[in-house]
Coordinates of C-alpha atoms in Angstrom, one line a residue:
Chain A
M1 CA 74.0 117.2 89.1
K2 CA 74.5 117.4 93.2
I3 CA 75.4 114.1 94.1
D4 CA 76.2 113.0 97.7
I5 CA 80.0 112.2 99.6
T6 CA 80.3 110.7 103.1
V7 CA 83.5 111.6 104.0
F8 CA 84.3 109.5 107.2
V9 CA 86.8 110.9 110.2
K10 CA 88.0 110.2 113.5
Q11 CA 89.3 112.0 116.2
V12 CA 92.7 110.5 117.1
V13 CA 95.7 112.0 119.3
D14 CA 98.4 114.2 117.7
P15 CA 100.4 112.5 116.5
D16 CA 103.0 115.0 117.4
A17 CA 102.0 115.3 121.2
P18 CA 104.7 114.8 122.7
I19 CA 105.7 111.1 124.6
S20 CA 105.0 112.5 127.5
S21 CA 101.7 112.6 126.8
F22 CA 100.9 109.5 127.0
H23 CA 100.9 106.4 129.7
I24 CA 101.5 103.1 129.8
D25 CA 100.3 100.8 132.8
P26 CA 102.8 98.3 134.3
T27 CA 101.1 96.0 135.7
S28 CA 98.4 95.8 132.9
K29 CA 101.1 96.9 129.9
Q30 CA 97.1 99.2 128.2
L31 CA 97.9 102.7 126.8
S32 CA 96.8 105.3 128.6
I33 CA 96.4 109.3 127.3
K34 CA 96.8 111.8 129.7
P35 CA 94.0 115.1 130.3
D36 CA 95.4 117.7 128.2
T37 CA 96.8 116.1 124.6
P38 CA 96.2 117.6 122.4
F39 CA 93.7 116.0 119.7
I40 CA 92.7 116.7 116.1
I41 CA 91.8 115.1 112.6
N42 CA 93.8 112.3 111.3
G43 CA 95.3 114.3 108.8
F44 CA 94.7 111.7 106.0
D45 CA 91.0 112.3 106.8
E46 CA 91.4 116.0 106.4
T47 CA 92.9 115.3 103.2
A48 CA 89.6 113.6 102.5
V49 CA 87.6 116.2 103.6
E50 CA 89.2 118.1 100.8
A51 CA 88.7 115.7 98.2
A52 CA 85.3 115.8 98.7
L53 CA 85.6 120.4 98.8
R54 CA 86.7 120.0 95.8
L55 CA 84.3 117.3 94.4
K56 CA 81.5 120.1 95.7
D57 CA 83.2 123.2 93.7
S58 CA 83.7 121.1 90.1
V59 CA 80.7 119.4 89.9
G60 CA 78.7 120.1 93.2
A61 CA 78.6 118.2 96.0
N62 CA 76.4 117.8 99.1
I63 CA 78.6 117.0 102.4
T64 CA 78.9 115.0 105.5
V65 CA 81.0 114.5 107.6
V66 CA 80.3 111.2 109.5
S67 CA 82.8 109.9 113.1
L68 CA 82.6 107.5 115.3
G69 CA 84.0 107.4 118.9
Y70 CA 83.4 109.3 122.4
N71 CA 84.4 112.3 124.2
F72 CA 84.8 114.5 120.7
V73 CA 86.3 117.6 120.7
M74 CA 83.3 119.5 119.4
D75 CA 86.5 122.3 118.7
V76 CA 88.2 119.6 116.6
I77 CA 85.2 117.8 114.9
K78 CA 83.9 120.3 113.4
K79 CA 86.4 121.6 112.0
P80 CA 85.8 120.1 108.5
L81 CA 82.5 122.2 108.7
S82 CA 84.1 124.9 109.0
M83 CA 86.5 124.0 105.7
G84 CA 82.6 124.2 104.2
A85 CA 81.4 120.3 104.5
D86 CA 77.1 120.3 104.4
N87 CA 77.1 118.2 107.9
L88 CA 78.3 116.1 110.6
I89 CA 77.7 113.4 112.7
L90 CA 78.1 111.9 115.2
L91 CA 78.5 108.6 116.1
Q92 CA 79.2 108.9 120.2
D93 CA 78.5 105.7 122.4
A94 CA 80.9 105.6 125.5
A95 CA 80.9 101.5 124.7
F96 CA 82.5 103.0 120.7
Q97 CA 85.3 103.0 122.6
N98 CA 88.8 101.7 122.0
L99 CA 87.3 99.2 119.0
D100 CA 89.9 97.5 115.9
S101 CA 89.4 98.2 113.0
F102 CA 86.5 95.7 111.9
T103 CA 84.3 96.4 114.7
T104 CA 84.5 100.5 114.3
A105 CA 83.8 98.6 109.8
K106 CA 80.5 96.5 111.3
I107 CA 79.4 100.2 112.7
L108 CA 79.6 102.3 110.7
S109 CA 77.9 99.6 107.4
K110 CA 74.6 98.9 110.6
A111 CA 75.0 103.4 110.1
V112 CA 74.0 104.0 106.5
S113 CA 70.9 103.5 106.3
T114 CA 70.4 106.2 109.1
I115 CA 73.4 108.7 107.2
G116 CA 71.3 109.1 104.4
N117 CA 71.9 109.1 100.9
T118 CA 75.7 108.3 99.5
D119 CA 76.9 108.5 96.5
L120 CA 80.6 108.3 97.3
F121 CA 82.1 107.7 100.8
I122 CA 85.9 109.2 100.7
C123 CA 88.5 108.0 104.2
G124 CA 91.4 108.7 104.8
R125 CA 94.3 106.1 103.7
Q126 CA 94.9 105.4 107.3
A127 CA 94.5 107.1 111.1
S128 CA 97.8 107.7 112.1
D129 CA 96.7 106.1 115.8
W130 CA 97.0 102.4 114.7
D131 CA 97.6 103.3 110.5
N132 CA 95.4 99.6 110.0
A133 CA 94.4 100.8 107.2
Q134 CA 91.5 98.3 106.8
V135 CA 88.0 100.1 107.6
P136 CA 87.5 101.1 104.3
L137 CA 87.9 98.1 102.6
V138 CA 86.5 96.0 104.7
L139 CA 83.3 98.5 104.7
S140 CA 83.6 97.9 101.3
E141 CA 83.0 94.2 101.9
L142 CA 80.6 94.3 104.6
L143 CA 77.9 96.8 102.1
G144 CA 79.4 95.1 98.7
L145 CA 81.6 98.1 97.0
P146 CA 84.2 99.1 95.2
C147 CA 86.6 100.2 97.3
L148 CA 89.9 102.3 95.3
T149 CA 92.8 103.0 97.5
I150 CA 94.8 105.8 97.5
A151 CA 93.6 108.0 95.3
K152 CA 95.3 111.0 95.0
N153 CA 93.1 113.4 92.0
I154 CA 89.1 111.6 92.2
R155 CA 87.3 112.4 89.9
I156 CA 83.7 111.9 89.0
D157 CA 81.3 112.0 85.2
N158 CA 78.3 110.0 85.0
N159 CA 77.4 108.4 87.5
T160 CA 81.5 106.9 87.6
V161 CA 84.1 107.6 90.0
E162 CA 87.7 107.8 88.4
I163 CA 91.0 108.2 90.3
E164 CA 94.6 108.3 90.0
K165 CA 95.7 105.5 92.2
V166 CA 99.5 106.3 93.9
L167 CA 101.7 103.2 92.6
P168 CA 105.3 103.0 93.9
E169 CA 107.0 104.4 90.3
G170 CA 103.9 106.6 89.1
H171 CA 100.2 106.1 89.4
E172 CA 97.6 104.0 87.2
V173 CA 93.7 105.1 87.0
I174 CA 90.9 103.0 87.7
Q175 CA 87.2 103.0 87.4
A176 CA 84.1 102.3 89.5
K177 CA 81.0 102.5 88.9
L178 CA 79.4 104.6 92.3
P179 CA 78.2 104.6 95.3
A180 CA 81.6 103.1 95.7
I181 CA 84.1 103.2 98.4
V182 CA 87.9 106.0 97.8
T183 CA 90.6 105.9 100.4
V184 CA 93.0 109.8 100.1
S185 CA 96.2 110.0 101.2
N186 CA 98.4 113.4 100.9
E187 CA 99.5 113.4 97.8
L188 CA 96.6 114.8 96.9
G189 CA 97.6 118.2 98.1
E190 CA 97.2 120.1 101.3
P191 CA 94.3 120.6 103.3
R192 CA 92.6 124.9 102.9
Y193 CA 91.8 126.3 105.8
A194 CA 88.5 127.1 106.8
T195 CA 87.8 130.4 107.0
L196 CA 86.5 133.2 109.2
R197 CA 82.8 132.8 108.0
G198 CA 82.8 128.8 107.9
I199 CA 83.8 129.3 112.0
M200 CA 81.6 131.7 111.9
S201 CA 79.2 128.5 110.5
A202 CA 80.3 125.7 111.9
G203 CA 80.2 127.2 115.4
R204 CA 76.6 128.0 114.5
K205 CA 76.1 124.7 113.4
T206 CA 74.7 121.6 116.0
P207 CA 75.4 118.0 115.0
S208 CA 73.0 115.0 114.8
I209 CA 74.6 112.3 117.0
Y210 CA 73.2 108.6 117.1
T211 CA 74.3 106.8 119.8
A212 CA 74.6 102.6 120.0
K213 CA 70.9 102.0 120.3
D214 CA 69.6 104.4 117.9
L215 CA 71.1 102.6 115.4
N216 CA 70.1 98.9 116.7
I217 CA 74.0 98.4 117.9
D218 CA 73.9 95.2 120.2
T219 CA 76.8 96.7 122.7
A220 CA 77.6 92.9 123.5
D221 CA 78.3 92.0 119.8
L222 CA 81.7 94.3 119.3
S223 CA 84.3 91.9 120.6
P224 CA 87.2 92.8 119.4
K225 CA 89.0 90.0 117.0
L226 CA 92.3 91.7 118.5
I227 CA 93.6 91.9 121.6
I228 CA 95.9 94.2 122.9
E229 CA 98.1 92.0 124.9
E230 CA 100.9 95.0 125.8
I231 CA 102.4 98.9 124.4
S232 CA 105.7 99.5 125.3
V233 CA 108.1 102.4 123.9
P234 CA 110.8 101.1 121.4
N235 CA 113.8 100.4 123.0
S236 CA 116.8 102.1 121.1
D237 CA 120.1 101.3 121.9
K238 CA 122.0 103.1 119.1
K239 CA 124.4 105.8 120.4
C240 CA 125.0 109.1 117.5
E241 CA 128.8 110.3 117.9
M242 CA 129.3 113.9 117.2
L243 CA 131.1 115.5 115.0
S244 CA 132.5 118.5 115.8
G245 CA 134.7 121.0 114.7
D246 CA 135.5 125.1 114.8
N247 CA 133.3 125.0 111.9
S248 CA 130.3 123.2 110.2
I249 CA 133.1 123.1 106.8
E250 CA 135.9 122.1 108.6
I251 CA 133.2 119.5 109.8
G252 CA 131.7 118.7 106.4
R253 CA 135.7 117.4 106.0
K254 CA 136.1 115.3 109.1
L255 CA 132.6 113.8 108.3
A256 CA 133.9 112.4 104.6
L257 CA 137.0 111.2 105.8
K258 CA 135.0 109.2 108.8
L259 CA 132.9 107.3 106.4
R260 CA 135.9 106.8 104.8
E261 CA 137.7 106.1 107.2
S262 CA 135.3 103.8 108.6
R263 CA 134.8 102.1 104.8
I264 CA 131.3 102.9 104.2
F265 CA 131.8 104.6 101.0
Chain B
M1 CA 102.0 71.3 113.9
T2 CA 100.4 74.5 112.8
E3 CA 100.2 74.8 109.6
I4 CA 100.9 78.4 107.7
L5 CA 99.2 79.8 104.2
I6 CA 101.9 82.7 103.0
L7 CA 100.3 84.4 99.5
G8 CA 103.5 84.6 98.0
E9 CA 103.8 87.3 95.4
Q10 CA 106.7 87.3 92.3
A11 CA 108.9 90.1 90.7
N12 CA 109.3 89.5 86.4
G13 CA 109.4 85.4 87.2
D14 CA 111.3 85.3 90.1
L15 CA 110.2 85.3 93.7
N16 CA 110.5 88.1 95.2
S17 CA 112.5 89.1 98.7
L18 CA 109.6 89.8 100.3
S19 CA 108.4 85.9 99.8
K20 CA 111.5 85.1 100.7
E21 CA 110.9 86.9 104.4
L22 CA 107.8 85.5 104.9
L23 CA 109.5 81.4 104.4
A24 CA 111.2 82.9 106.7
A25 CA 108.6 84.4 109.2
A26 CA 107.2 80.9 109.0
D27 CA 110.2 78.7 109.5
S28 CA 110.9 80.9 112.6
I29 CA 107.6 79.3 113.8
S30 CA 106.8 76.7 111.9
D31 CA 107.6 73.3 109.8
N32 CA 104.2 73.2 108.4
I33 CA 104.9 76.0 105.0
S34 CA 103.1 76.1 101.9
I35 CA 102.7 79.1 100.0
A36 CA 99.4 80.1 97.3
F37 CA 101.2 81.6 93.3
L38 CA 98.5 83.2 91.1
G39 CA 98.9 81.7 88.1
N40 CA 100.3 78.4 87.0
D41 CA 103.2 79.1 84.3
N42 CA 105.5 79.5 87.4
R43 CA 106.7 76.2 88.5
S44 CA 110.2 77.9 88.6
V45 CA 109.4 79.7 91.2
A46 CA 107.2 77.5 92.8
E47 CA 110.5 75.8 92.9
D48 CA 111.9 78.5 94.0
A49 CA 110.1 78.3 96.9
I50 CA 110.4 74.9 97.9
R51 CA 114.3 76.0 98.4
Y52 CA 113.5 78.7 101.1
G53 CA 111.5 76.5 103.4
A54 CA 107.9 75.9 101.8
S55 CA 106.5 72.4 101.7
K56 CA 103.3 72.4 99.8
V57 CA 102.8 75.1 96.5
Y58 CA 99.9 75.9 95.1
L59 CA 99.3 77.9 92.3
L60 CA 96.2 79.1 91.6
Q61 CA 94.8 79.4 88.4
S62 CA 91.4 80.9 87.0
K63 CA 90.0 79.0 82.9
L64 CA 88.6 83.0 82.6
L65 CA 90.8 86.3 84.0
N66 CA 94.4 86.5 83.1
D67 CA 94.3 89.1 84.9
W68 CA 95.2 89.3 89.4
S69 CA 93.6 92.2 90.4
V70 CA 93.2 93.1 93.7
D71 CA 89.6 92.4 93.2
T72 CA 90.0 88.4 92.0
R73 CA 93.2 88.1 94.4
V74 CA 90.9 87.9 97.1
A75 CA 88.2 85.6 94.8
A76 CA 91.5 83.4 94.1
Y77 CA 92.9 83.0 98.4
E78 CA 88.6 82.9 99.3
H79 CA 88.9 80.2 96.6
L80 CA 91.3 78.1 98.5
L81 CA 90.8 78.5 101.3
G82 CA 87.3 77.0 100.8
K83 CA 89.7 73.6 100.8
I84 CA 92.3 74.1 103.2
S85 CA 92.2 75.6 106.8
P86 CA 96.2 77.0 108.2
S87 CA 95.9 78.6 111.4
V88 CA 97.6 81.6 110.2
I89 CA 98.5 83.2 107.3
L90 CA 101.1 85.9 106.7
L91 CA 101.8 88.2 103.4
G92 CA 103.8 91.1 103.0
K93 CA 103.1 95.4 102.7
T94 CA 103.0 96.0 99.6
Q95 CA 100.0 98.0 98.5
I96 CA 98.3 95.3 97.1
G97 CA 98.9 92.7 100.4
Q98 CA 98.0 96.0 102.3
D99 CA 94.0 95.7 100.2
I100 CA 94.0 91.8 99.9
G101 CA 94.8 91.3 104.2
P102 CA 91.2 93.3 105.3
R103 CA 88.9 91.7 102.6
L104 CA 89.4 88.5 102.9
A105 CA 89.5 88.8 106.6
C106 CA 86.9 90.3 106.3
R107 CA 85.2 87.3 104.1
L108 CA 86.3 84.5 106.8
G109 CA 85.6 86.6 109.4
V110 CA 89.5 85.8 111.4
G111 CA 91.2 88.9 112.8
L112 CA 94.6 90.7 111.6
S113 CA 97.6 92.2 111.8
Q114 CA 98.7 95.6 109.8
D115 CA 102.4 96.1 109.1
S116 CA 104.0 93.5 111.3
I117 CA 107.5 93.3 112.3
S118 CA 107.5 89.8 114.4
I119 CA 105.6 87.1 114.4
A120 CA 105.6 84.2 117.4
L121 CA 103.1 81.6 118.4
D122 CA 101.2 81.4 122.1
P123 CA 102.6 78.4 124.1
K124 CA 99.1 77.4 125.0
T125 CA 96.9 78.7 122.4
M126 CA 99.0 78.2 119.5
R127 CA 97.5 81.2 117.8
P128 CA 99.7 83.5 116.8
V129 CA 101.3 86.2 118.6
A130 CA 102.3 90.2 116.1
T131 CA 104.0 93.1 117.6
R132 CA 104.0 95.3 115.7
P133 CA 105.1 99.6 115.4
V134 CA 101.5 101.6 116.3
L135 CA 102.0 105.4 116.6
G136 CA 103.4 106.7 114.0
G137 CA 106.5 104.6 115.6
R138 CA 106.8 105.6 118.7
M139 CA 104.5 102.3 120.4
I140 CA 105.3 99.0 119.6
A141 CA 102.3 96.7 120.5
K142 CA 101.8 93.5 120.7
V143 CA 98.8 92.2 119.6
S144 CA 97.0 88.6 120.6
F145 CA 93.5 87.1 117.5
A146 CA 90.5 86.2 120.1
E147 CA 89.3 83.7 118.2
D148 CA 90.9 80.1 116.7
G149 CA 92.4 81.4 112.8
P150 CA 92.8 81.3 110.1
N151 CA 94.1 84.7 111.4
I152 CA 96.2 87.4 108.9
I153 CA 99.5 88.7 109.5
V154 CA 100.8 91.4 107.5
I155 CA 104.3 92.0 107.3
R156 CA 106.6 95.1 107.0
K157 CA 109.7 94.2 104.7
G158 CA 112.5 94.6 106.1
S159 CA 111.4 92.4 109.0
Y160 CA 113.4 88.8 108.6
D161 CA 116.5 88.4 107.4
I162 CA 116.1 85.2 104.3
N163 CA 117.1 81.2 105.7
K164 CA 119.5 80.3 103.0
P165 CA 118.2 78.5 100.4
N166 CA 118.3 74.2 100.4
D167 CA 118.4 72.3 97.1
N168 CA 117.4 68.5 99.1
N169 CA 113.8 70.7 100.7
E170 CA 111.6 69.3 98.9
G171 CA 107.9 69.7 98.6
D172 CA 104.8 68.9 96.8
I173 CA 103.0 71.4 94.1
Q174 CA 99.3 71.6 93.2
E175 CA 97.2 73.4 90.7
I176 CA 93.7 75.0 91.4
T177 CA 91.5 75.7 89.0
F178 CA 89.2 78.5 90.2
H179 CA 86.2 80.3 88.7
V180 CA 85.9 84.3 88.2
E181 CA 83.7 85.5 86.3
Q182 CA 84.0 88.9 84.6
S183 CA 80.8 90.3 86.6
D184 CA 82.9 89.4 90.0
K185 CA 85.3 92.2 89.3
N186 CA 84.0 96.1 89.6
I187 CA 87.0 98.0 90.0
H188 CA 87.9 98.5 86.3
H189 CA 91.7 99.2 85.4
I190 CA 92.3 102.2 82.9
Q191 CA 96.1 102.8 82.3
T192 CA 99.0 102.3 84.2
I193 CA 102.2 105.6 84.0
L194 CA 105.5 105.7 85.5
S195 CA 107.9 108.5 85.9
D196 CA 110.8 107.7 85.3
P197 CA 113.2 107.4 88.4
G198 CA 116.3 108.5 86.4
G199 CA 119.1 106.6 87.6
V200 CA 119.1 104.3 90.2
K201 CA 115.5 102.7 92.4
L202 CA 115.3 104.2 95.3
E203 CA 114.8 100.4 97.3
N204 CA 117.9 98.9 95.5
A205 CA 119.5 102.3 96.0
P206 CA 123.1 101.3 98.2
V207 CA 123.2 104.8 99.6
I208 CA 120.7 107.2 99.7
V209 CA 120.8 110.9 99.9
A210 CA 117.0 111.8 101.7
G211 CA 116.5 115.9 102.4
G212 CA 114.0 117.8 104.7
R213 CA 111.5 120.1 105.6
G214 CA 115.3 122.1 106.7
L215 CA 116.0 122.5 102.9
G216 CA 114.1 125.1 102.8
G217 CA 113.4 124.5 99.2
P218 CA 113.1 122.5 96.4
E219 CA 117.1 123.9 94.7
P220 CA 119.3 121.9 97.3
F221 CA 117.9 119.1 96.2
E222 CA 120.1 119.0 93.1
M223 CA 123.1 119.4 95.8
L224 CA 122.1 116.5 96.7
S225 CA 122.3 114.1 94.2
D226 CA 125.2 115.6 93.4
L227 CA 126.4 113.4 96.3
A228 CA 124.2 111.1 95.8
K229 CA 125.1 110.8 91.9
L230 CA 129.1 110.6 94.0
L231 CA 128.3 107.6 95.9
G232 CA 126.9 105.6 93.2
G233 CA 123.2 105.8 94.9
S234 CA 119.7 108.2 95.3
V235 CA 118.4 110.8 96.8
G236 CA 115.2 111.0 99.0
A237 CA 113.0 112.7 100.8
S238 CA 111.1 113.1 104.1
R239 CA 107.0 113.5 103.3
A240 CA 108.0 116.9 104.5
A241 CA 109.2 118.2 101.4
C242 CA 107.1 116.1 99.5
D243 CA 104.4 117.7 100.4
A244 CA 105.7 121.6 99.7
G245 CA 106.1 120.4 96.5
W246 CA 110.0 120.7 96.3
I247 CA 110.6 116.8 95.0
D248 CA 108.2 114.3 93.8
H249 CA 106.4 112.4 95.6
N250 CA 108.0 108.5 94.1
Y251 CA 110.9 110.6 96.4
Q252 CA 109.0 110.0 100.1
I253 CA 110.3 107.4 102.6
G254 CA 109.0 106.4 106.0
L255 CA 105.5 105.0 106.6
T256 CA 102.8 105.9 104.2
G257 CA 105.9 105.9 101.3
K258 CA 108.9 103.8 100.6
N259 CA 110.8 101.3 103.2
V260 CA 114.1 101.4 101.7
S261 CA 117.7 100.1 103.3
P262 CA 120.7 101.6 102.2
A263 CA 124.0 100.5 103.6
L264 CA 124.1 104.4 103.8
Y265 CA 121.3 106.6 104.2
I266 CA 122.7 110.7 104.4
T267 CA 119.5 112.8 106.0
V268 CA 119.6 116.5 105.2
G269 CA 117.2 119.0 107.5
I270 CA 115.2 115.6 108.3
S271 CA 114.4 115.6 112.2
G272 CA 114.0 112.4 111.7
A273 CA 110.1 112.3 113.2
S274 CA 109.7 107.9 113.8
Q275 CA 106.9 108.8 110.5
H276 CA 110.0 109.0 108.4
M277 CA 112.3 106.4 110.3
A278 CA 109.3 104.2 109.7
G279 CA 110.9 103.4 106.1
C280 CA 114.2 103.8 106.8
S281 CA 115.4 101.5 109.7
G282 CA 116.9 99.0 107.6
A283 CA 119.0 101.5 107.2
K284 CA 122.5 99.9 108.2
F285 CA 124.6 103.3 108.7
I286 CA 122.5 106.5 109.4
V287 CA 124.3 110.0 108.8
A288 CA 121.9 113.5 110.7
I289 CA 122.9 116.6 108.8
N290 CA 120.6 118.8 110.9
K291 CA 121.5 123.1 112.1
D292 CA 118.7 121.5 116.2
P293 CA 121.0 119.4 118.5
D294 CA 117.8 118.5 119.6
A295 CA 116.5 116.9 116.7
N296 CA 114.9 113.4 117.5
I297 CA 117.6 111.7 113.8
F298 CA 120.0 112.0 115.8
K299 CA 118.9 109.0 118.3
E300 CA 118.5 107.0 116.1
A301 CA 121.9 107.5 113.6
S302 CA 125.6 106.2 113.6
L303 CA 126.7 109.6 113.4
G304 CA 126.0 113.5 113.0
A305 CA 126.4 116.4 112.2
V306 CA 125.2 120.0 113.8
G307 CA 125.2 122.9 111.6
D308 CA 124.4 125.3 108.7
W309 CA 123.6 122.5 105.6
E310 CA 124.9 124.9 103.3
K311 CA 128.1 125.6 104.5
I312 CA 129.2 121.7 105.5
L313 CA 127.5 120.4 102.1
P314 CA 130.3 121.6 99.9
S315 CA 133.0 120.6 101.6
F316 CA 131.7 117.1 102.8
I317 CA 130.9 116.5 98.9
S318 CA 134.7 117.7 97.8
T319 CA 135.9 116.0 100.6
V320 CA 135.1 113.2 99.0
K321 CA 136.0 113.3 95.8
D322 CA 139.0 113.6 96.7
L323 CA 138.9 110.6 98.5
L324 CA 137.7 108.8 95.9
E325 CA 140.2 110.3 93.7
T326 CA 143.1 109.3 95.8

């Protein structure tokens, strides 16, 4: 049995980009990202691609990667293809920028019929820009599908998906009938590297692109439920006392004495 | 007065500390606070909630089921919200809370602010305004809601100081029965496998010694563990150390790991990325040992030592031992 998997990925600003990559407008208090700032596929979404590829290896799967946005960086967004995914669909429109989670899920729910048959949707547990962890859950409500969150392992057997869900002190095994939505976490393991052959083959593939009009979405309906009033840089008033000494052994000793002196232990 | 509904949680028959924080958060913007619990066998939790500031307690019970999966919980809250219309709903950022919030928001057609650290009321609209870290904690966003409520805000643990309980508080306790069918559930629980924490539970540990990428391998965690035991605490780790397989993910501290607030947090070889700091922002005193003097951890720590942990740690541990013996 070969299953159809759809993986949703988001192009995000590299979380390790220097702080100088971000600009906050002093009047509007809104955040903008300077040109030349590196973008990546959200880390948890790369884990989602890895999870799909493992199922492709074990039970056989056709993997379609879908991304919603605008201003895609082709080399970045094609990475899942170079890792081994089969198809790439971009839902691309100028109206698909700065959306809140609810609106994003609404657009994805309308795109599902265009994407084609899907037995299993896999998403990252959250995106590193807003850490909302909302889209898969809202999508599950809109599509009437079960949503199994924070998986570190996914198994498919006989039209059923079973995951090991990460718990604070262990894990639980839960199941649902397909079609279903699963979100994955870093506990699943490191995503594989793209192979040279994968990169060559990804280069030859062209993504299918759909605009709001193609998806029959009236952009006037995309009003957000959340409004960003302002963005600021957290002010840290902490002052770190740095210990000095002739050598590391002395520094270690001073550290203990200092903590004892301050009655920390 | 703005009515606030808290989706309360209990731990082993007690009002949990996060619910007490939610009561303090609600108290900071309103006097009209109600709280809902699942199950009707928890009068003492209800009474406790009143002592901590709730004026109304709803105990939600279904005739059919006594298992509180996310599906059942969402159905229970949806039923309650068919009867009452608060302007704000608060819940805690727990694993289950994070799953319930977005689904409930979708069903009610309302907005939701995830992972918030403080709330206020906009005096003009009387709608809530939430403050929350974004970009892994590198920025702080203030978000408001486009429409009237009930708008939902998920609060991060450790954001509010718990109020003192007051035995003179009075409140109503109301039982509400709702209906769910077995077929309403589409996720089936097979089994739960708990790992043995072996020692002090991370969330309750007064002292945590956490190691990161700078340790270079799994072996050094033994030394960290020795130090933790000496100080009556537990060992922890950054996500990088867990992802490398040096230590189990149950020890991961950070935005998507555990949220800890020990009196003393000692980091060894942790660079202090904002995603890690999001998990220990409640720590009272942070000590950083790192060989990179420019590491971000030194911006967050109270006491810092630049150098090789392999040399610093043994003399630190032996001095601690000596001091504890005298």
